[in-house]
Structure formats: C-alpha cells, structure tokens
Short mmCIF file of C-alpha atoms and ligand atoms in Angstrom, two decimals:
data_model
loop_
_atom_site.label_atom_id
_atom_site.label_comp_id
_atom_site.label_asym_id
_atom_site.label_seq_id
_atom_site.Cartn_x
_atom_site.Cartn_y
_atom_site.Cartn_z
CA UNK A 27 -49.57 25.83 -20.43
CA UNK A 28 -49.62 22.08 -20.82
CA UNK A 29 -46.58 19.73 -18.80
CA UNK A 30 -47.38 18.17 -21.69
CA UNK A 31 -45.54 19.66 -24.20
CA UNK A 32 -43.24 20.75 -22.15
CA UNK A 33 -41.63 16.96 -22.61
CA UNK A 34 -42.68 16.53 -26.11
CA UNK A 35 -40.44 19.53 -26.43
CA UNK A 36 -37.61 18.28 -23.67
CA UNK A 37 -37.27 14.41 -25.09
CA UNK A 38 -36.57 15.76 -28.85
CA UNK A 39 -34.14 17.80 -27.71
CA UNK A 40 -32.97 14.99 -26.40
CA UNK A 41 -32.57 13.34 -28.90
CA UNK A 42 -31.61 15.46 -30.95
CA UNK A 43 -28.17 15.85 -27.84
CA UNK A 44 -27.81 11.84 -28.34
CA UNK A 45 -27.92 11.59 -31.85
CA UNK A 46 -25.05 14.96 -32.72
CA UNK A 47 -22.81 13.42 -29.88
CA UNK A 48 -23.59 9.54 -31.42
CA UNK A 49 -23.27 11.10 -34.43
CA UNK A 50 -22.43 14.96 -35.63
CA UNK A 51 -24.01 17.92 -35.59
CA UNK A 52 -24.71 17.61 -39.44
CA UNK A 53 -26.16 13.96 -38.88
CA UNK A 54 -30.12 14.28 -40.52
CA UNK A 55 -31.92 13.11 -36.85
CA UNK A 56 -30.12 15.69 -35.53
CA UNK A 57 -31.42 17.97 -37.88
CA UNK A 58 -34.82 16.56 -38.03
CA UNK A 59 -35.62 16.56 -34.08
CA UNK A 60 -34.18 20.38 -33.78
CA UNK A 61 -36.73 20.89 -35.87
CA UNK A 62 -39.82 18.91 -33.94
CA UNK A 63 -37.97 20.76 -30.44
CA UNK A 64 -38.72 24.65 -32.63
CA UNK A 65 -41.59 23.62 -33.71
CA UNK A 66 -43.34 22.44 -30.02
CA UNK A 67 -41.69 25.46 -28.63
CA UNK A 68 -43.66 27.69 -31.11
CA UNK A 69 -47.44 26.64 -28.59
CA UNK A 70 -44.43 27.18 -25.43
CA UNK A 71 -43.67 30.43 -25.48
CA UNK A 72 -44.31 33.49 -22.58
CA UNK A 73 -44.23 37.28 -23.76
CA UNK A 74 -42.20 35.68 -26.49
CA UNK A 75 -39.67 33.75 -23.95
CA UNK A 76 -39.36 30.63 -23.16
CA UNK A 77 -37.11 30.12 -19.64
CA UNK A 78 -35.67 26.43 -18.66
CA UNK A 79 -34.30 26.71 -15.50
CA UNK A 80 -32.34 23.68 -13.15
CA UNK A 81 -32.83 24.40 -9.28
CA UNK A 82 -31.21 22.46 -7.98
CA UNK A 83 -32.57 19.07 -8.24
CA UNK A 84 -36.25 20.48 -10.41
CA UNK A 85 -36.21 21.55 -13.84
CA UNK A 86 -38.58 24.57 -14.19
CA UNK A 87 -40.27 25.92 -17.08
CA UNK A 88 -41.36 29.45 -17.54
CA UNK A 89 -42.26 29.71 -13.58
CA UNK A 90 -43.53 26.21 -13.37
CA UNK A 91 -41.81 23.17 -12.43
CA UNK A 92 -42.15 20.03 -14.05
CA UNK A 93 -43.76 17.44 -12.40
CA UNK A 94 -43.18 14.67 -15.15
CA UNK A 95 -40.69 12.62 -13.04
CA UNK A 96 -39.95 10.46 -16.86
CA UNK A 97 -36.51 9.37 -18.45
CA UNK A 98 -36.34 12.10 -21.45
CA UNK A 99 -37.21 14.86 -18.09
CA UNK A 100 -34.18 13.00 -15.38
CA UNK A 101 -31.69 12.68 -18.89
CA UNK A 102 -32.27 16.05 -18.96
CA UNK A 103 -31.91 17.28 -16.21
CA UNK A 104 -28.27 15.03 -16.01
CA UNK A 105 -27.19 16.84 -18.89
CA UNK A 106 -27.74 20.35 -17.75
CA UNK A 107 -25.64 19.52 -14.77
CA UNK A 108 -22.89 18.44 -16.24
CA UNK A 109 -22.30 21.70 -17.88
CA UNK A 110 -22.88 24.02 -15.41
CA UNK A 111 -26.04 24.96 -17.07
CA UNK A 112 -28.60 27.07 -14.67
CA UNK A 113 -30.78 28.51 -17.56
CA UNK A 114 -31.35 28.07 -20.94
CA UNK A 115 -33.76 31.54 -22.02
CA UNK A 116 -35.17 30.68 -25.64
CA UNK A 117 -36.25 34.39 -28.27
CA UNK A 118 -39.57 33.83 -30.18
CA UNK A 119 -37.53 33.54 -33.49
CA UNK A 120 -34.13 32.07 -33.19
CA UNK A 121 -34.09 30.13 -36.37
CA UNK A 122 -32.96 26.42 -37.14
CA UNK A 123 -29.23 27.29 -37.65
CA UNK A 124 -28.85 29.36 -34.45
CA UNK A 125 -30.67 26.28 -32.72
CA UNK A 126 -29.25 23.46 -34.16
CA UNK A 127 -25.81 25.34 -32.87
CA UNK A 128 -27.18 25.64 -29.17
CA UNK A 129 -27.93 21.33 -29.38
CA UNK A 130 -24.26 21.23 -30.27
CA UNK A 131 -22.60 23.02 -27.82
CA UNK A 132 -24.88 21.05 -25.18
CA UNK A 133 -23.08 17.97 -26.59
CA UNK A 134 -20.29 18.74 -26.61
CA UNK A 135 -17.42 18.47 -23.83
CA UNK A 136 -16.52 22.64 -24.05
CA UNK A 137 -18.49 25.69 -22.90
CA UNK A 138 -22.30 26.35 -24.44
CA UNK A 139 -21.79 30.00 -25.72
CA UNK A 140 -25.18 32.53 -26.01
CA UNK A 141 -26.03 33.09 -29.26
CA UNK A 142 -28.74 36.11 -29.89
CA UNK A 143 -31.70 34.19 -29.77
CA UNK A 144 -30.58 31.47 -27.20
CA UNK A 145 -29.41 32.85 -24.20
CA UNK A 146 -27.29 31.13 -21.63
CA UNK A 147 -26.61 30.61 -17.80
CA UNK A 148 -24.00 28.66 -16.75
CA UNK A 149 -21.67 28.28 -13.63
CA UNK A 150 -18.79 28.90 -13.24
CA UNK A 151 -17.39 27.46 -11.06
CA UNK A 152 -17.23 24.36 -13.30
CA UNK A 153 -14.88 25.50 -16.05
CA UNK A 154 -12.14 27.17 -12.87
CA UNK A 155 -9.79 24.12 -13.91
CA UNK A 156 -8.60 24.96 -17.41
CA UNK A 157 -5.73 26.94 -17.09
CA UNK A 158 -4.81 24.44 -14.07
CA UNK A 159 -1.63 22.33 -14.18
CA UNK A 160 -2.28 18.10 -14.39
CA UNK A 161 -1.18 17.60 -10.67
CA UNK A 162 -3.35 20.06 -9.54
CA UNK A 163 -6.02 18.45 -11.72
CA UNK A 164 -4.89 14.93 -10.01
CA UNK A 165 -5.10 16.15 -7.10
CA UNK A 166 -8.86 18.17 -6.96
CA UNK A 167 -10.59 14.66 -8.96
CA UNK A 168 -8.96 12.35 -6.42
CA UNK A 169 -10.06 14.96 -3.10
CA UNK A 170 -13.57 15.51 -5.56
CA UNK A 171 -14.89 10.96 -5.78
CA UNK A 172 -13.33 10.66 -2.07
CA UNK A 173 -15.48 13.37 -0.90
CA UNK A 174 -18.19 11.68 -2.77
CA UNK A 175 -16.99 8.21 -1.28
CA UNK A 176 -17.55 9.69 2.12
CA UNK A 177 -21.61 10.88 1.47
CA UNK A 178 -21.84 7.58 0.33
CA UNK A 179 -20.30 5.79 3.20
CA UNK A 180 -22.09 8.26 5.90
CA UNK A 181 -25.25 8.48 4.96
CA UNK A 182 -25.82 6.12 1.04
CA UNK A 183 -26.12 9.18 -0.75
CA UNK A 184 -24.58 10.14 -3.58
CA UNK A 185 -23.68 13.66 -5.04
CA UNK A 186 -24.28 13.36 -8.52
CA UNK A 187 -23.48 16.85 -9.02
CA UNK A 188 -19.63 16.29 -7.94
CA UNK A 189 -19.89 13.37 -9.39
CA UNK A 190 -20.65 15.30 -12.86
CA UNK A 191 -17.68 17.68 -11.91
CA UNK A 192 -15.45 14.35 -11.27
CA UNK A 193 -15.88 13.34 -15.05
CA UNK A 194 -15.32 16.31 -16.40
CA UNK A 195 -12.11 16.92 -14.43
CA UNK A 196 -10.60 13.10 -16.17
CA UNK A 197 -12.06 14.21 -18.78
CA UNK A 198 -10.00 17.33 -18.80
CA UNK A 199 -7.25 15.78 -17.84
CA UNK A 200 -6.91 13.92 -20.49
CA UNK A 201 -7.17 15.75 -23.15
CA UNK A 202 -4.01 18.16 -20.82
CA UNK A 203 -2.07 14.69 -20.90
CA UNK A 204 -2.76 12.18 -23.06
CA UNK A 205 -0.06 9.91 -21.26
CA UNK A 206 -2.79 7.78 -19.34
CA UNK A 207 -0.01 5.83 -17.39
CA UNK A 208 1.11 9.52 -15.56
CA UNK A 209 -2.49 10.07 -14.45
CA UNK A 210 -4.10 6.86 -13.35
CA UNK A 211 -2.69 8.02 -9.60
CA UNK A 212 -0.35 5.34 -7.10
CA UNK A 213 -2.08 3.85 -4.15
CA UNK A 214 -0.25 6.10 -0.98
CA UNK A 215 -2.98 3.97 1.92
CA UNK A 216 -5.34 1.24 2.12
CA UNK A 217 -7.98 3.47 3.02
CA UNK A 218 -7.58 4.97 -0.05
CA UNK A 219 -7.85 2.42 -1.74
CA UNK A 220 -11.56 2.69 -2.34
CA UNK A 221 -11.21 5.65 -4.65
CA UNK A 222 -8.34 6.24 -5.54
CA UNK A 223 -9.59 2.24 -7.21
CA UNK A 224 -12.43 4.46 -8.88
CA UNK A 225 -10.71 6.95 -10.19
CA UNK A 226 -8.43 4.84 -11.58
CA UNK A 227 -11.03 2.94 -13.60
CA UNK A 228 -13.36 6.31 -14.57
CA UNK A 229 -9.84 7.51 -16.61
CA UNK A 230 -9.15 4.13 -18.02
CA UNK A 231 -12.35 2.60 -19.23
CA UNK A 232 -13.05 7.05 -20.20
CA UNK A 233 -9.17 6.23 -22.22
CA UNK A 234 -10.54 2.89 -23.93
CA UNK A 235 -13.45 4.36 -25.27
CA UNK A 236 -11.85 7.95 -26.40
CA UNK A 237 -9.67 5.32 -28.67
CA UNK A 238 -13.11 3.49 -30.21
CA UNK A 239 -14.46 6.83 -31.40
CA UNK A 240 -16.58 7.74 -28.55
CA UNK A 241 -16.94 11.60 -27.60
CA UNK A 242 -18.90 13.54 -25.69
CA UNK A 243 -21.92 12.78 -24.31
CA UNK A 244 -21.17 9.60 -24.56
CA UNK A 245 -17.09 9.91 -22.82
CA UNK A 246 -19.41 11.36 -19.93
CA UNK A 247 -21.92 8.07 -19.03
CA UNK A 248 -18.05 5.87 -19.47
CA UNK A 249 -16.36 7.50 -16.80
CA UNK A 250 -19.47 7.94 -14.37
CA UNK A 251 -20.17 4.13 -14.92
CA UNK A 252 -16.14 3.72 -13.89
CA UNK A 253 -15.98 5.60 -11.22
CA UNK A 254 -19.02 4.02 -9.62
CA UNK A 255 -18.51 0.73 -10.88
CA UNK A 256 -17.72 -1.17 -6.98
CA UNK A 257 -19.90 1.06 -5.04
CA UNK A 258 -21.55 -2.15 -4.18
CA UNK A 259 -18.38 -2.62 -1.75
CA UNK A 260 -19.84 0.28 0.06
CA UNK A 261 -21.96 -2.95 1.40
CA UNK A 262 -19.52 -4.81 2.18
CA UNK A 263 -17.45 -4.49 5.38
CA UNK A 264 -14.29 -3.45 5.85
CA UNK A 265 -12.50 -6.00 7.66
CA UNK A 266 -13.54 -8.63 4.85
CA UNK A 267 -12.44 -6.29 2.23
CA UNK A 268 -8.88 -5.20 3.84
CA UNK A 269 -8.22 -8.69 5.38
CA UNK A 270 -4.69 -9.46 4.67
CA UNK A 271 -4.62 -13.35 4.89
CA UNK A 272 -6.38 -15.63 2.90
CA UNK A 273 -10.45 -15.10 2.81
CA UNK A 274 -12.28 -17.95 3.89
CA UNK A 275 -16.16 -19.02 1.59
CA UNK A 276 -18.16 -17.03 3.50
CA UNK A 277 -16.10 -13.39 3.17
CA UNK A 278 -15.31 -14.82 -0.48
CA UNK A 279 -18.73 -14.71 -0.58
CA UNK A 280 -19.72 -11.75 0.28
CA UNK A 281 -17.18 -9.85 -1.42
CA UNK A 282 -19.09 -11.99 -5.19
CA UNK A 283 -21.85 -9.94 -4.23
CA UNK A 284 -20.68 -6.21 -4.53
CA UNK A 285 -21.73 -5.87 -7.99
CA UNK A 286 -25.08 -6.92 -6.91
CA UNK A 287 -24.91 -4.28 -4.18
CA UNK A 288 -23.81 -2.09 -6.33
CA UNK A 289 -26.61 -2.57 -9.13
CA UNK A 290 -29.72 -2.84 -6.27
CA UNK A 291 -27.58 0.92 -4.66
CA UNK A 292 -28.00 2.79 -8.01
CA UNK A 293 -31.33 1.56 -9.17
CA UNK A 294 -32.21 3.26 -6.05
CA UNK A 295 -31.16 6.25 -7.72
CA UNK A 296 -33.24 8.23 -10.30
CA UNK A 297 -30.22 10.20 -12.67
CA UNK A 298 -27.67 7.24 -12.69
CA UNK A 299 -27.16 5.81 -16.00
CA UNK A 300 -28.55 2.76 -16.88
CA UNK A 301 -24.92 1.70 -17.97
CA UNK A 302 -23.89 2.61 -14.41
CA UNK A 303 -26.04 -0.01 -12.83
CA UNK A 304 -25.46 -2.44 -15.41
CA UNK A 305 -21.31 -1.78 -15.89
CA UNK A 306 -21.58 -2.19 -11.61
CA UNK A 307 -23.92 -5.58 -11.93
CA UNK A 308 -21.55 -6.78 -15.46
CA UNK A 309 -17.62 -5.51 -14.21
CA UNK A 310 -17.13 -9.01 -12.61
CA UNK A 311 -18.50 -10.94 -15.65
CA UNK A 312 -16.01 -12.63 -18.05
CA UNK A 313 -15.76 -12.72 -21.57
CA UNK A 314 -16.62 -16.57 -21.65
CA UNK A 315 -19.64 -16.52 -20.13
CA UNK A 316 -17.92 -17.12 -16.67
CA UNK A 317 -17.06 -14.91 -13.72
CA UNK A 318 -19.62 -13.42 -11.15
CA UNK A 319 -23.06 -12.85 -10.92
CA UNK A 320 -23.91 -16.54 -12.42
CA UNK A 321 -26.03 -15.52 -15.07
CA UNK A 322 -25.31 -18.10 -17.58
CA UNK A 323 -28.19 -20.21 -17.09
CA UNK A 324 -30.27 -16.59 -18.39
CA UNK A 325 -27.64 -16.52 -21.19
CA UNK A 326 -26.39 -13.39 -19.91
CA UNK A 327 -23.53 -11.01 -22.16
CA UNK A 328 -21.82 -8.81 -21.42
CA UNK A 329 -22.25 -5.52 -22.23
CA UNK A 330 -19.34 -3.90 -24.36
CA UNK A 331 -19.17 -1.56 -21.23
CA UNK A 332 -18.86 -4.06 -18.77
CA UNK A 333 -16.34 -5.43 -20.67
CA UNK A 334 -13.92 -2.15 -20.79
CA UNK A 335 -14.63 -1.35 -17.11
CA UNK A 336 -13.33 -4.87 -16.48
CA UNK A 337 -10.57 -4.32 -18.73
CA UNK A 338 -9.52 -0.76 -16.89
CA UNK A 339 -9.99 -2.76 -13.74
CA UNK A 340 -7.84 -5.47 -14.03
CA UNK A 341 -5.14 -3.19 -15.23
CA UNK A 342 -5.47 -0.93 -11.99
CA UNK A 343 -6.06 -3.63 -9.39
CA UNK A 344 -3.35 -5.30 -10.18
CA UNK A 345 -0.79 -2.23 -10.76
CA UNK A 346 -1.40 -1.30 -7.15
CA UNK A 347 -0.27 -3.07 -3.82
CA UNK A 348 -2.62 -4.24 -2.19
CA UNK A 349 -2.49 -5.83 2.09
CA UNK A 350 -2.43 -9.78 0.42
CA UNK A 351 -0.33 -8.91 -2.42
CA UNK A 352 2.83 -6.50 -4.21
CA UNK A 353 2.04 -4.25 -7.11
CA UNK A 354 3.19 -5.69 -10.86
CA UNK A 355 4.84 -4.09 -12.79
CA UNK A 356 2.17 -2.57 -16.34
CA UNK A 357 4.10 -5.05 -19.03
CA UNK A 358 3.53 -8.07 -16.72
CA UNK A 359 -0.52 -6.87 -16.08
CA UNK A 360 -0.34 -6.50 -20.09
CA UNK A 361 1.43 -10.09 -20.35
CA UNK A 362 -1.10 -11.55 -18.24
CA UNK A 363 -3.95 -9.28 -19.68
CA UNK A 364 -2.41 -11.33 -23.19
CA UNK A 365 -3.15 -14.65 -21.53
CA UNK A 366 -6.27 -13.95 -20.38
CA UNK A 367 -7.90 -11.95 -23.63
CA UNK A 368 -10.77 -14.54 -25.35
CA UNK A 369 -10.96 -16.07 -22.07
CA UNK A 370 -12.00 -12.93 -19.39
CA UNK A 371 -11.32 -10.10 -22.02
CA UNK A 372 -12.89 -9.08 -25.13
CA UNK A 373 -9.47 -9.17 -27.55
CA UNK A 374 -10.74 -6.70 -29.62
CA UNK A 375 -11.20 -4.43 -27.30
CA UNK A 376 -7.19 -5.94 -25.32
CA UNK A 377 -6.76 -4.62 -28.55
CA UNK A 378 -8.00 -1.14 -29.15
CA UNK A 379 -6.44 -0.75 -25.54
CA UNK A 380 -2.99 -1.46 -26.29
CA UNK A 381 -2.52 -0.11 -29.40
CA UNK A 382 -4.08 3.54 -27.63
CA UNK A 383 -1.15 2.49 -24.88
CA UNK A 384 1.33 1.93 -27.78
CA UNK A 385 -0.12 4.73 -29.55
CA UNK A 386 0.81 7.14 -26.74
CA UNK A 387 4.15 5.47 -26.26
CA UNK A 388 3.04 4.17 -22.81
CA UNK A 389 4.35 0.97 -23.20
FE1 LIG B 11 -15.36 -4.92 -8.41
FE1 LIG B 12 -12.61 -2.82 -9.21
#
C-alpha cells in the first residue's frame, strides 16, 4: 500500500466533506470528490475491505499507521474525533449514492448511521446527553470547559477530545433552548470567570454564526474559536487579571499581550483549526483598524469570525460583574454596542446579532 494513495483518498474525503458542510449534499463538488475518493479506494482494498481506525491520536489505515502529518490528515482526525467515530469499514462494491450519504452524515451534526457497505463504529457516550434537560447540559458543559482550562494551566496541554465534546454540547443545547440568553451562564465567583466566559463567548458566537446560515462542521470550528479566544490569558499573571484597582502601564501591557500569547500557544498544537488561532490573535482588534495587537501598518483587517467573537466577547464581558465594576444590563450593553457600531464592530454583524436576539424574543 502506498501512503500517498491513502493521503489522496483522505484529501478527497475532506474536500467532499467541506463542500457538504459549506453548501449541501447536492452540491456538484460533493459528487465530484466522492467519485474521486471512490476511484482511489479501488486500489486500496485488502480482502475486499478498507478500514480506517482512530487510535488515540493516530490514524490507522488497514493495519498501517498513517505517518503523514499533513493538514488533510489532521483535519480528518479532528472530524472523526468530533463525531466520536472510532472506526470506518468500507466494503468493496460501495456505490456513489451510499458513499455520498456517508459524507453527508459525517458533515452533519447528527449521529452517523452505518449502511450496507459502510460500517461506522462510534463512541456511545458522545450522544448520551441527547435526552438530558437544558440545565443538566449546561452544567455538564461548564464542568468540561473547567477541566480543559485546568489542564492548560497545569500542563499547558489542550484536551481536544473534551473541547470537541464541549462544543458539540453547546450546539445541542442551542437546538434545545433557542433563547441564547438563557444559556449563557452567570459567573458566580471570580475564579470561575475564565471558563464561564469562554463558554459564553463560544455559545454566543455559535448563535451568531447559525443566524448567518452556517451549519455542521463550520459551526464546530466557530465554537472552538469562541472557546479558545482568551486562552492567552492563561499566560498572564493572575494578580494582574484579577486586580481590583486601576492597572498601571506595565500591567496593562501584560494584558494586551494575551492575544499574541494565545495565538502563539495554539500554533504549537497540530490539531487546532487555524480559525481558532486567527480569532485568538484578532479578537481585540477593531472594525476600524484600531485595537490591539496593532497591525495597522501591515494593513491587516479583522477576519469576519474574529469580528463575531469580538461582539460575543463584548456582550458577555459587560453583562458580567468583574472585580473592578458591576454587571451591566443586557439592554444597556446593546445600547453601547449600537454606539460602537462601525467603529469597534462590523455593522452588519451587529445587525445580525440583534436581529437574531429579537427573533427569539430575547430582547
Ligand atoms: Fe481577550
Ligand atoms: Fe474575552
């Protein structure tokens, strides 16, 4: 077996999946790349079957670990982890329609069903929360995010599986309770702030992205980006972050470095989507080019996702009581947001957020 062919197969699958998430199952590119994948598969069967197994962080094809560390392979591993898929067995004779159904299943946020010639082995626990009530789901999510953040603080490691689980949990919760303001949690103590805020920003960013029509895989990336936007704060001293009095210049500079610290940290991890890195770096940049890090001279403009994270970040940060000020009412936050439209925030995205809140009668 040539590893090159397996890499080619996976890159076709990834392209079909991305187009399916971005457009629909019926998009011509989904068909085109499904066909390409099927053609490559012809040369890869062993005993008329082809098996892909995810073992921890390694992907195994038939019995051979895939050594390629390219972007398609890590993206494929991430997708499998995200869906809780441990094994895929494809049998010779699989047809175009059946394969396309499989692609649509993986691209969706639902469970992937097995079909006559494609067996999908899934981790059961991943979908255990389907029957739980919203309150229980929320607590479960917060506990997960707390664990992830504690892991970063102690070992500087990121538990991607829990992270993916948490985001899947937010998406499910938002389906159940459409009023996003009932999902975003209050912060009960200052020590909770970091991960409760991360959770809220993730939920509020997913909410905006859904209102813009994003779905499936893309929503997951958005959720991850929201969850990790402030990860750089783990590298700023607690005394500075929790200081109740006015910050001096040096302390303020330390805080302003968290986007760079965050992006730098995420860049060291191979299975974090690039979008998370971008939003961590850009979420304090502003629509009019001001803010920090200062990249004006290089002409860098904020990515649209960073603009959405910035809206979520502002909304949640003001709603929450902090050591140095009281919480602000949602209606007042919205007033502030409107005033800063066009300067701090992208007007179209503010409109999208407010319209979506009105539609669910949250405001
Ligand atoms: Fe931040
Ligand atoms: Fe933040």
